[in-house]
Amino acid sequence: MQADVVIIGAGPAGLLLGHKLRRAGIDAIIIERQSREHVLGRIRAGVLEQVTVDLVEEIGLGARLKQEGLAHHGFYLADGERLIHIDMQGLTGKSVVVYGQTEITRDLMDAAPERGLEIVFEASEVALHDIETNKPFVTYLKDGVEARVDARFIAGCDGFHGPSRRAMPQSVGVGYERVYPFGWLGILADVAPCSDELIYANHDRGFALASMRSHTRSRYYIQVPTDETIEHWPDDRLWDELAIRLGPEVAERLTRGPAIEKSIAPLRSFVFEPMRHHSLFLAGDAAHIVPPTGAKGLNLASSDVAYLAAALIQWFEDGKSDGIDNYSQTALKRVWKAERFSWSLTSLMHRFPDAGAFGRRMQVAELDYIAESRAAQTAIAENYVGLPL
Ligand code: FAS
Ligand code: PHB
């Protein structure tokens, strides 16, 4: 097969990029390892910056997002004794939208056929070839038959474990990583949320997050040790722990119910530089990972796609290459600022085994400062709503 751009991965990055390119008349095809059902079954992000909302609306697929998305104008930081409100709208004039990543993925997948965006699901042995030439190609197996797509560019949107980043020569790139000594145990339940706005709690026993997907579906997380397994966390134990960590005032409003999804995600900060090598571009988790504390993962995938789509459209329309030549540097500027914010909020809100009593006092003092400083709250708010593109 021939295409202008072959995209590896049908997550948010690959789907958003594919739709942006097709809308500009550029011939793109997506090669995805998993089945459609598997991709849609992954419960992940829940908070969208305006950058992501704008991108979905630009490709004309924002109808359900507009109808079902919940606008959130603030959120809370809790330390067991009090709730500190971060008034994003009042401090920055901006808000975020709560709408599950799964829903975005569904909207983008459903619209692909009518937009001429081909997605090959359940492709195995995906391999990248000749990425240092102007005629790269991708091979894969589908139903046991080898296939090949020749293209001018390859977009690696295949997440942290995909082949694209690894296709770059060792000598070309460098990875920066921080692995955290804990993970997040997440639960999805069809119960009313305990709060109208998200609550990030730093408790002596560990971090907890109260989030949601709708007025009838809640999403909660607690910090757990890296070697924890969900077998150790029957629903009742998890609800009891959430009630303790979110604090007595919130616990009174906590509605319990059976978990419809329960999973543990490891936490790491990771950035790979550069995000381009000749005909190969990286976007989204293929290039960087953030701890979900700052709700940046999906939103960084969106900003990468905003930059990369504009650069590729410029190249195909005008033959100019300054966009693609500057892509990596431009995208990384925003990536690193989001990495800093995610690392900072993770450091503030989690219990670190080796931080000791002094480290705990530093966290309490910082929360005390934030509670009393409009400047500190504004700094948090403008990072949470998303820095400008
Ligand atoms: P994705 O990982 O979503 O998509 C990559 C796609 O490439 C996948 O569909 C995969 O199947 C495919 N792929 C992989 N290898 C391939 C191969 N060899 N060939 C073809 N295809 C291949 N972010 C938040 O903002 N908030 C959260 O709460 C949050 N929770 C998360 C929980 C978990 C468990 C994980 C892993 C991530 C979470 N994230 C969260 C981050 C997440 O939302 C990502 O930032 C987002 O999915 C990034 O989108 P993509 O870059 O498209 O990567
Ligand atoms: C979620 O609702 O899944 C969610 C919200 C905010 C975060 C992380 C996850 O920071």
Tab-separated table of C-alpha atoms and ligand atoms in Angstrom:
chain	number	residue	atom	x	y	z
A	1	MET	CA	0.000	0.000	0.000
A	2	GLN	CA	1.015	3.639	-0.489
A	3	ALA	CA	0.234	6.574	1.807
A	4	ASP	CA	1.581	10.064	2.427
A	5	VAL	CA	1.895	9.347	6.173
A	6	VAL	CA	1.693	6.009	7.965
A	7	ILE	CA	0.734	6.338	11.631
A	8	ILE	CA	1.589	3.585	14.118
A	9	GLY	CA	-0.918	3.413	16.980
A	10	ALA	CA	-4.660	4.134	17.236
A	11	GLY	CA	-4.620	5.825	20.626
A	12	PRO	CA	-5.535	9.500	21.002
A	13	ALA	CA	-2.303	10.725	19.349
A	14	GLY	CA	-2.611	8.511	16.280
A	15	LEU	CA	-6.341	9.084	15.836
A	16	LEU	CA	-6.157	12.862	16.292
A	17	LEU	CA	-3.227	13.096	13.862
A	18	GLY	CA	-4.932	10.843	11.315
A	19	HIS	CA	-8.095	12.954	11.336
A	20	LYS	CA	-6.174	16.228	11.129
A	21	LEU	CA	-4.215	14.987	8.095
A	22	ARG	CA	-7.253	13.533	6.332
A	23	ARG	CA	-9.116	16.819	6.853
A	24	ALA	CA	-6.271	18.505	4.930
A	25	GLY	CA	-6.540	15.955	2.130
A	26	ILE	CA	-3.383	14.117	3.140
A	27	ASP	CA	-3.491	10.351	2.690
A	28	ALA	CA	-2.914	8.746	6.111
A	29	ILE	CA	-3.310	5.178	7.365
A	30	ILE	CA	-3.142	3.920	10.973
A	31	ILE	CA	-1.598	0.560	11.891
A	32	GLU	CA	-2.790	-0.638	15.333
A	33	ARG	CA	-1.593	-3.735	17.193
A	34	GLN	CA	-4.713	-4.304	19.309
A	35	SER	CA	-8.363	-4.844	18.407
A	36	ARG	CA	-10.764	-1.914	18.391
A	37	GLU	CA	-12.491	-3.345	21.474
A	38	HIS	CA	-9.189	-3.644	23.359
A	39	VAL	CA	-8.239	-0.031	22.667
A	40	LEU	CA	-11.700	1.171	23.696
A	41	GLY	CA	-11.561	-0.985	26.839
A	42	ARG	CA	-8.545	0.834	28.298
A	43	ILE	CA	-9.712	3.229	31.033
A	44	ARG	CA	-7.233	6.093	31.155
A	45	ALA	CA	-7.346	9.868	31.184
A	46	GLY	CA	-10.309	11.922	32.249
A	47	VAL	CA	-9.376	15.621	32.188
A	48	LEU	CA	-9.070	17.605	28.928
A	49	GLU	CA	-7.278	20.918	28.539
A	50	GLN	CA	-8.797	23.441	26.120
A	51	VAL	CA	-5.989	22.470	23.688
A	52	THR	CA	-7.483	18.980	23.399
A	53	VAL	CA	-11.083	20.237	23.210
A	54	ASP	CA	-10.078	22.664	20.433
A	55	LEU	CA	-8.324	19.903	18.468
A	56	VAL	CA	-11.356	17.594	18.619
A	57	GLU	CA	-13.644	20.472	17.594
A	58	GLU	CA	-11.291	21.518	14.731
A	59	ILE	CA	-11.772	18.094	13.137
A	60	GLY	CA	-15.524	18.453	13.562
A	61	LEU	CA	-15.901	15.635	16.088
A	62	GLY	CA	-16.691	17.573	19.249
A	63	ALA	CA	-20.513	17.147	19.307
A	64	ARG	CA	-20.678	14.464	22.035
A	65	LEU	CA	-17.799	16.071	23.918
A	66	LYS	CA	-19.730	19.359	23.951
A	67	GLN	CA	-22.925	17.619	25.039
A	68	GLU	CA	-21.549	15.183	27.640
A	69	GLY	CA	-18.278	16.802	28.751
A	70	LEU	CA	-18.380	18.383	32.227
A	71	ALA	CA	-16.787	21.837	32.482
A	72	HIS	CA	-14.719	22.105	35.661
A	73	HIS	CA	-13.734	25.578	36.889
A	74	GLY	CA	-11.659	24.496	39.869
A	75	PHE	CA	-10.332	21.582	41.905
A	76	TYR	CA	-9.205	20.886	45.485
A	77	LEU	CA	-5.943	20.000	47.188
A	78	ALA	CA	-6.576	18.254	50.524
A	79	ASP	CA	-4.199	17.427	53.367
A	80	GLY	CA	-6.435	15.453	55.689
A	81	GLU	CA	-7.554	18.495	57.632
A	82	ARG	CA	-8.742	20.994	55.009
A	83	LEU	CA	-9.687	21.453	51.382
A	84	ILE	CA	-7.741	24.117	49.463
A	85	HIS	CA	-9.731	25.312	46.453
A	86	ILE	CA	-7.817	26.191	43.278
A	87	ASP	CA	-10.178	28.511	41.397
A	88	MET	CA	-8.877	27.964	37.860
A	89	GLN	CA	-11.564	30.082	36.180
A	90	GLY	CA	-11.181	32.974	38.623
A	91	LEU	CA	-7.373	32.897	38.591
A	92	THR	CA	-6.720	32.233	34.865
A	93	GLY	CA	-10.030	32.752	33.034
A	94	LYS	CA	-9.753	29.155	31.815
A	95	SER	CA	-11.275	25.787	32.761
A	96	VAL	CA	-10.901	22.097	31.899
A	97	VAL	CA	-13.433	19.524	30.659
A	98	VAL	CA	-13.989	16.114	32.274
A	99	TYR	CA	-14.625	13.579	29.486
A	100	GLY	CA	-13.115	10.107	29.373
A	101	GLN	CA	-10.249	9.372	26.974
A	102	THR	CA	-12.174	6.247	25.977
A	103	GLU	CA	-15.033	8.440	24.742
A	104	ILE	CA	-12.687	10.545	22.597
A	105	THR	CA	-11.143	7.391	21.158
A	106	ARG	CA	-14.617	6.037	20.377
A	107	ASP	CA	-15.723	9.275	18.672
A	108	LEU	CA	-12.550	9.363	16.539
A	109	MET	CA	-12.727	5.671	15.602
A	110	ASP	CA	-16.424	5.826	14.698
A	111	ALA	CA	-15.781	8.736	12.323
A	112	ALA	CA	-12.705	7.204	10.637
A	113	PRO	CA	-14.425	5.254	7.810
A	114	GLU	CA	-16.521	8.200	6.563
A	115	ARG	CA	-13.391	10.402	6.633
A	116	GLY	CA	-11.324	7.962	4.550
A	117	LEU	CA	-9.016	7.265	7.511
A	118	GLU	CA	-8.139	3.573	7.274
A	119	ILE	CA	-7.269	1.853	10.558
A	120	VAL	CA	-5.724	-1.622	10.376
A	121	PHE	CA	-6.479	-3.313	13.725
A	122	GLU	CA	-4.793	-6.426	15.121
A	123	ALA	CA	-1.614	-5.862	13.112
A	124	SER	CA	1.313	-7.804	14.563
A	125	GLU	CA	5.100	-7.729	14.003
A	126	VAL	CA	4.913	-4.053	13.093
A	127	ALA	CA	8.350	-2.919	11.925
A	128	LEU	CA	9.746	0.375	10.626
A	129	HIS	CA	12.182	0.442	7.700
A	130	ASP	CA	14.440	2.986	5.938
A	131	ILE	CA	13.471	5.783	8.323
A	132	GLU	CA	16.667	7.671	7.348
A	133	THR	CA	15.533	7.879	3.698
A	134	ASN	CA	12.751	9.768	1.912
A	135	LYS	CA	11.051	6.426	1.211
A	136	PRO	CA	10.425	4.802	4.576
A	137	PHE	CA	8.005	1.937	4.913
A	138	VAL	CA	6.243	-0.117	7.582
A	139	THR	CA	5.661	-3.870	7.452
A	140	TYR	CA	3.241	-5.885	9.576
A	141	LEU	CA	1.350	-9.157	9.735
A	142	LYS	CA	-2.434	-9.196	9.394
A	143	ASP	CA	-4.222	-12.561	9.631
A	144	GLY	CA	-0.854	-14.188	9.077
A	145	VAL	CA	-0.224	-12.327	5.814
A	146	GLU	CA	2.693	-9.870	5.574
A	147	ALA	CA	1.730	-6.374	4.413
A	148	ARG	CA	3.757	-3.259	3.618
A	149	VAL	CA	2.918	0.441	3.543
A	150	ASP	CA	5.252	2.817	1.705
A	151	ALA	CA	4.974	6.450	2.767
A	152	ARG	CA	6.856	9.766	2.818
A	153	PHE	CA	6.710	10.023	6.625
A	154	ILE	CA	6.089	7.718	9.592
A	155	ALA	CA	4.364	9.057	12.745
A	156	GLY	CA	5.190	6.937	15.798
A	157	CYS	CA	2.088	7.256	17.999
A	158	ASP	CA	2.527	3.799	19.515
A	159	GLY	CA	2.835	4.664	23.197
A	160	PHE	CA	5.613	3.988	25.672
A	161	HIS	CA	6.093	0.333	24.700
A	162	GLY	CA	5.772	0.712	20.926
A	163	PRO	CA	8.520	0.106	18.298
A	164	SER	CA	8.881	3.662	16.942
A	165	ARG	CA	11.143	5.189	19.592
A	166	ARG	CA	13.249	2.012	19.494
A	167	ALA	CA	13.597	2.344	15.716
A	168	MET	CA	15.791	5.395	16.263
A	169	PRO	CA	19.507	4.570	16.333
A	170	GLN	CA	20.901	4.461	19.888
A	171	SER	CA	23.388	7.193	18.963
A	172	VAL	CA	20.622	9.597	17.963
A	173	GLY	CA	18.525	10.006	21.051
A	174	VAL	CA	18.610	10.245	24.813
A	175	GLY	CA	15.934	9.324	27.363
A	176	TYR	CA	15.436	11.154	30.661
A	177	GLU	CA	13.564	9.155	33.296
A	178	ARG	CA	12.338	9.262	36.878
A	179	VAL	CA	10.535	6.141	38.140
A	180	TYR	CA	8.393	6.755	41.248
A	181	PRO	CA	8.415	4.351	44.236
A	182	PHE	CA	4.635	3.838	44.025
A	183	GLY	CA	1.756	3.304	41.570
A	184	TRP	CA	-1.921	4.289	41.300
A	185	LEU	CA	-4.697	1.808	41.952
A	186	GLY	CA	-7.714	3.095	40.008
A	187	ILE	CA	-11.378	2.122	40.353
A	188	LEU	CA	-14.336	2.978	38.136
A	189	ALA	CA	-17.822	2.663	39.712
A	190	ASP	CA	-21.328	3.644	38.679
A	191	VAL	CA	-21.940	5.765	41.761
A	192	ALA	CA	-22.432	9.520	42.104
A	193	PRO	CA	-19.163	11.437	42.649
A	194	CYS	CA	-18.440	12.623	46.212
A	195	SER	CA	-17.617	16.118	45.010
A	196	ASP	CA	-18.540	18.443	42.156
A	197	GLU	CA	-14.850	19.078	41.536
A	198	LEU	CA	-11.755	16.856	41.639
A	199	ILE	CA	-10.003	16.364	44.981
A	200	TYR	CA	-6.273	15.558	45.179
A	201	ALA	CA	-5.496	14.415	48.734
A	202	ASN	CA	-2.152	14.079	50.488
A	203	HIS	CA	-2.785	11.964	53.597
A	204	ASP	CA	-0.289	10.417	56.021
A	205	ARG	CA	-1.302	7.034	54.574
A	206	GLY	CA	-0.752	8.189	50.993
A	207	PHE	CA	-2.234	10.003	48.013
A	208	ALA	CA	-5.853	9.706	46.865
A	209	LEU	CA	-7.776	11.302	43.980
A	210	ALA	CA	-11.534	11.691	43.658
A	211	SER	CA	-12.513	12.168	40.007
A	212	MET	CA	-15.457	11.277	37.786
A	213	ARG	CA	-16.692	10.500	34.259
A	214	SER	CA	-20.257	11.829	34.668
A	215	HIS	CA	-22.765	12.703	37.395
A	216	THR	CA	-23.417	8.972	37.819
A	217	ARG	CA	-19.957	7.466	37.236
A	218	SER	CA	-16.980	8.029	39.566
A	219	ARG	CA	-13.253	7.458	39.121
A	220	TYR	CA	-11.001	7.140	42.194
A	221	TYR	CA	-7.306	6.431	42.691
A	222	ILE	CA	-5.085	5.661	45.669
A	223	GLN	CA	-1.309	5.521	45.839
A	224	VAL	CA	-0.085	1.944	46.375
A	225	PRO	CA	3.398	0.346	46.626
A	226	THR	CA	4.944	-0.652	43.282
A	227	ASP	CA	4.608	-4.369	44.081
A	228	GLU	CA	0.899	-4.114	44.982
A	229	THR	CA	-1.676	-6.305	43.219
A	230	ILE	CA	-5.423	-5.701	42.840
A	231	GLU	CA	-6.082	-9.057	44.537
A	232	HIS	CA	-5.034	-7.333	47.808
A	233	TRP	CA	-7.704	-4.664	47.262
A	234	PRO	CA	-11.259	-5.999	47.378
A	235	ASP	CA	-13.798	-3.193	46.858
A	236	ASP	CA	-14.618	-2.748	50.579
A	237	ARG	CA	-10.972	-2.293	51.537
A	238	LEU	CA	-10.535	0.264	48.764
A	239	TRP	CA	-13.629	2.256	49.759
A	240	ASP	CA	-12.506	2.227	53.420
A	241	GLU	CA	-9.049	3.535	52.408
A	242	LEU	CA	-10.519	6.245	50.191
A	243	ALA	CA	-12.755	7.407	53.076
A	244	ILE	CA	-9.703	7.752	55.332
A	245	ARG	CA	-7.438	9.485	52.814
A	246	LEU	CA	-10.056	11.925	51.462
A	247	GLY	CA	-10.808	13.062	55.031
A	248	PRO	CA	-13.944	12.933	57.235
A	249	GLU	CA	-15.756	15.854	55.543
A	250	VAL	CA	-15.563	14.203	52.105
A	251	ALA	CA	-16.002	10.650	53.438
A	252	GLU	CA	-19.541	11.543	54.538
A	253	ARG	CA	-20.432	12.118	50.868
A	254	LEU	CA	-18.671	8.996	49.557
A	255	THR	CA	-21.106	6.640	47.762
A	256	ARG	CA	-19.830	3.069	47.535
A	257	GLY	CA	-20.561	0.552	44.807
A	258	PRO	CA	-19.059	-2.376	42.877
A	259	ALA	CA	-15.970	-1.677	40.772
A	260	ILE	CA	-16.663	-1.986	37.034
A	261	GLU	CA	-12.938	-1.566	36.401
A	262	LYS	CA	-9.948	-1.828	38.714
A	263	SER	CA	-6.285	-1.527	37.644
A	264	ILE	CA	-2.851	-0.474	38.842
A	265	ALA	CA	-0.642	1.855	36.771
A	266	PRO	CA	3.045	2.446	37.466
A	267	LEU	CA	4.187	6.083	37.657
A	268	ARG	CA	7.132	7.489	35.786
A	269	SER	CA	8.375	10.702	34.223
A	270	PHE	CA	10.065	10.129	30.885
A	271	VAL	CA	11.153	12.245	27.928
A	272	PHE	CA	12.960	11.088	24.791
A	273	GLU	CA	14.861	13.617	22.711
A	274	PRO	CA	14.680	14.243	19.784
A	275	MET	CA	11.071	13.636	18.720
A	276	ARG	CA	12.113	13.393	15.069
A	277	HIS	CA	14.750	11.468	13.154
A	278	HIS	CA	14.694	12.044	9.367
A	279	SER	CA	11.340	10.628	8.154
A	280	LEU	CA	10.187	9.393	11.589
A	281	PHE	CA	8.273	11.619	14.042
A	282	LEU	CA	7.231	10.668	17.585
A	283	ALA	CA	4.058	12.005	19.245
A	284	GLY	CA	2.364	11.326	22.580
A	285	ASP	CA	3.430	8.587	24.960
A	286	ALA	CA	5.854	7.238	22.336
A	287	ALA	CA	8.028	10.252	23.203
A	288	HIS	CA	7.137	11.112	26.800
A	289	ILE	CA	5.320	9.903	29.902
A	290	VAL	CA	4.078	11.911	32.880
A	291	PRO	CA	2.732	10.718	36.237
A	292	PRO	CA	-1.073	11.218	35.870
A	293	THR	CA	-1.156	13.606	38.867
A	294	GLY	CA	-1.223	16.678	36.636
A	295	ALA	CA	-3.672	15.171	34.074
A	296	LYS	CA	-1.171	15.971	31.313
A	297	GLY	CA	-0.633	12.688	29.452
A	298	LEU	CA	-3.469	12.854	26.960
A	299	ASN	CA	-3.157	16.642	26.711
A	300	LEU	CA	0.533	16.481	25.747
A	301	ALA	CA	-0.392	13.988	23.023
A	302	SER	CA	-2.819	16.637	21.765
A	303	SER	CA	-0.256	19.445	21.686
A	304	ASP	CA	2.264	17.200	19.924
A	305	VAL	CA	-0.397	16.464	17.294
A	306	ALA	CA	-1.296	20.138	16.936
A	307	TYR	CA	2.345	20.950	16.140
A	308	LEU	CA	3.028	17.872	13.990
A	309	ALA	CA	-0.158	18.123	11.930
A	310	ALA	CA	0.538	21.795	11.141
A	311	ALA	CA	4.120	20.957	10.153
A	312	LEU	CA	3.160	18.037	7.891
A	313	ILE	CA	0.306	19.964	6.266
A	314	GLN	CA	2.714	22.833	5.530
A	315	TRP	CA	5.174	20.372	3.932
A	316	PHE	CA	2.574	18.668	1.738
A	317	GLU	CA	0.852	21.926	0.750
A	318	ASP	CA	3.829	24.300	0.300
A	319	GLY	CA	6.859	22.051	0.251
A	320	LYS	CA	8.285	24.112	3.126
A	321	SER	CA	10.145	22.203	5.819
A	322	ASP	CA	10.620	24.730	8.634
A	323	GLY	CA	7.600	23.247	10.461
A	324	ILE	CA	8.904	19.679	10.409
A	325	ASP	CA	12.454	20.855	11.048
A	326	ASN	CA	11.324	22.717	14.210
A	327	TYR	CA	8.758	20.143	15.374
A	328	SER	CA	10.926	18.374	17.950
A	329	GLN	CA	12.259	21.565	19.526
A	330	THR	CA	8.797	23.210	19.578
A	331	ALA	CA	6.993	20.193	21.033
A	332	LEU	CA	9.681	19.543	23.657
A	333	LYS	CA	9.437	23.099	25.028
A	334	ARG	CA	5.813	22.417	26.062
A	335	VAL	CA	6.541	18.794	27.031
A	336	TRP	CA	9.248	19.737	29.534
A	337	LYS	CA	7.056	22.372	31.217
A	338	ALA	CA	4.267	19.809	31.626
A	339	GLU	CA	6.808	17.260	32.895
A	340	ARG	CA	7.941	19.757	35.526
A	341	PHE	CA	4.399	20.480	36.679
A	342	SER	CA	3.458	16.784	36.818
A	343	TRP	CA	6.645	15.931	38.742
A	344	SER	CA	6.104	18.881	41.107
A	345	LEU	CA	2.462	18.050	41.920
A	346	THR	CA	3.389	14.362	42.324
A	347	SER	CA	6.202	15.330	44.727
A	348	LEU	CA	3.829	17.539	46.732
A	349	MET	CA	0.899	15.130	46.997
A	350	HIS	CA	2.397	11.657	47.504
A	351	ARG	CA	4.094	9.950	50.448
A	352	PHE	CA	7.721	9.126	49.556
A	353	PRO	CA	9.057	6.259	51.702
A	354	ASP	CA	12.559	7.751	52.030
A	355	ALA	CA	11.540	11.421	52.466
A	356	GLY	CA	11.405	11.089	56.277
A	357	ALA	CA	9.792	13.479	58.741
A	358	PHE	CA	11.515	16.524	57.222
A	359	GLY	CA	10.169	15.717	53.749
A	360	ARG	CA	6.680	15.400	55.168
A	361	ARG	CA	7.000	18.772	56.915
A	362	MET	CA	8.104	20.340	53.621
A	363	GLN	CA	4.899	19.066	51.979
A	364	VAL	CA	2.723	20.361	54.823
A	365	ALA	CA	4.481	23.750	54.694
A	366	GLU	CA	4.037	24.000	50.923
A	367	LEU	CA	0.314	23.202	51.186
A	368	ASP	CA	0.079	25.798	53.969
A	369	TYR	CA	1.729	28.372	51.683
A	370	ILE	CA	-0.550	27.484	48.746
A	371	ALA	CA	-3.618	27.818	51.001
A	372	GLU	CA	-2.628	31.427	51.779
A	373	SER	CA	-1.048	32.600	48.506
A	374	ARG	CA	-3.003	33.719	45.433
A	375	ALA	CA	0.282	33.744	43.513
A	376	ALA	CA	0.975	30.102	44.393
A	377	GLN	CA	-2.589	29.097	43.500
A	378	THR	CA	-2.334	30.976	40.188
A	379	ALA	CA	0.877	29.146	39.287
A	380	ILE	CA	-0.819	25.805	39.898
A	381	ALA	CA	-3.993	26.852	38.073
A	382	GLU	CA	-2.265	28.067	34.897
A	383	ASN	CA	-0.296	24.829	34.623
A	384	TYR	CA	-3.335	22.659	35.295
A	385	VAL	CA	-5.527	24.322	32.617
A	386	GLY	CA	-2.596	23.931	30.204
A	387	LEU	CA	0.096	26.371	29.093
A	388	PRO	CA	-0.412	28.062	25.696
A	389	LEU	CA	0.625	26.153	22.571
B	1	FAS	P1	-1.509	5.320	23.819
B	1	FAS	O1	-0.650	4.403	24.643
B	1	FAS	O2	-2.861	5.712	24.309
B	1	FAS	O3	-1.741	4.657	22.377
B	1	FAS	C1	-0.709	3.955	21.726
B	1	FAS	C2	-1.354	2.947	20.797
B	1	FAS	O4	-0.315	2.283	20.071
B	1	FAS	C3	-2.127	1.880	21.563
B	1	FAS	O5	-3.425	1.733	21.030
B	1	FAS	C4	-1.288	0.619	21.368
B	1	FAS	O6	-2.067	-0.552	21.285
B	1	FAS	C5	-0.613	0.916	20.042
B	1	FAS	N1	0.622	0.141	19.865
B	1	FAS	C6	1.561	-0.148	20.797
B	1	FAS	N2	2.532	-0.932	20.242
B	1	FAS	C7	2.201	-1.096	18.931
B	1	FAS	C8	2.790	-1.787	17.858
B	1	FAS	N3	3.902	-2.507	18.013
B	1	FAS	N4	2.169	-1.739	16.645
B	1	FAS	C9	1.016	-1.030	16.478
B	1	FAS	N5	0.397	-0.362	17.475
B	1	FAS	C10	0.987	-0.403	18.683
B	1	FAS	N6	-3.256	10.416	31.269
B	1	FAS	C11	-3.984	11.346	31.897
B	1	FAS	O7	-3.959	12.504	31.479
B	1	FAS	N7	-4.754	11.008	32.992
B	1	FAS	C12	-4.811	9.716	33.458
B	1	FAS	O8	-5.497	9.417	34.422
B	1	FAS	C13	-4.074	8.719	32.822
B	1	FAS	N8	-4.139	7.415	33.250
B	1	FAS	C14	-3.384	6.463	32.602
B	1	FAS	C15	-3.419	5.105	33.004
B	1	FAS	C16	-2.628	4.135	32.349
B	1	FAS	C17	-2.675	2.697	32.788
B	1	FAS	C18	-1.798	4.517	31.275
B	1	FAS	C19	-0.913	3.503	30.580
B	1	FAS	C20	-1.760	5.857	30.860
B	1	FAS	C21	-2.561	6.825	31.513
B	1	FAS	N9	-2.570	8.170	31.121
B	1	FAS	C22	-3.300	9.120	31.732
B	1	FAS	C23	-1.801	8.594	30.017
B	1	FAS	C24	-2.553	8.239	28.784
B	1	FAS	O9	-3.833	8.819	28.811
B	1	FAS	C25	-1.701	8.654	27.636
B	1	FAS	O10	-1.108	9.927	27.870
B	1	FAS	C26	-2.453	8.689	26.345
B	1	FAS	O11	-3.063	7.450	26.168
B	1	FAS	C27	-1.433	9.031	25.265
B	1	FAS	O12	-1.981	8.691	24.065
B	1	FAS	P2	-1.066	8.019	22.933
B	1	FAS	O13	0.198	8.777	22.823
B	1	FAS	O14	-1.956	7.870	21.770
B	1	FAS	O15	-0.625	6.600	23.525
B	2	PHB	C1	-9.162	10.701	35.854
B	2	PHB	O1	-10.325	11.117	35.994
B	2	PHB	O2	-8.898	9.581	35.360
B	2	PHB	C2	-8.019	11.589	36.269
B	2	PHB	C3	-8.262	12.909	36.569
B	2	PHB	C4	-7.192	13.716	36.938
B	2	PHB	C5	-5.913	13.192	37.008
B	2	PHB	C6	-5.670	11.848	36.690
B	2	PHB	C7	-6.733	11.043	36.317
B	2	PHB	O3	-4.876	13.988	37.382
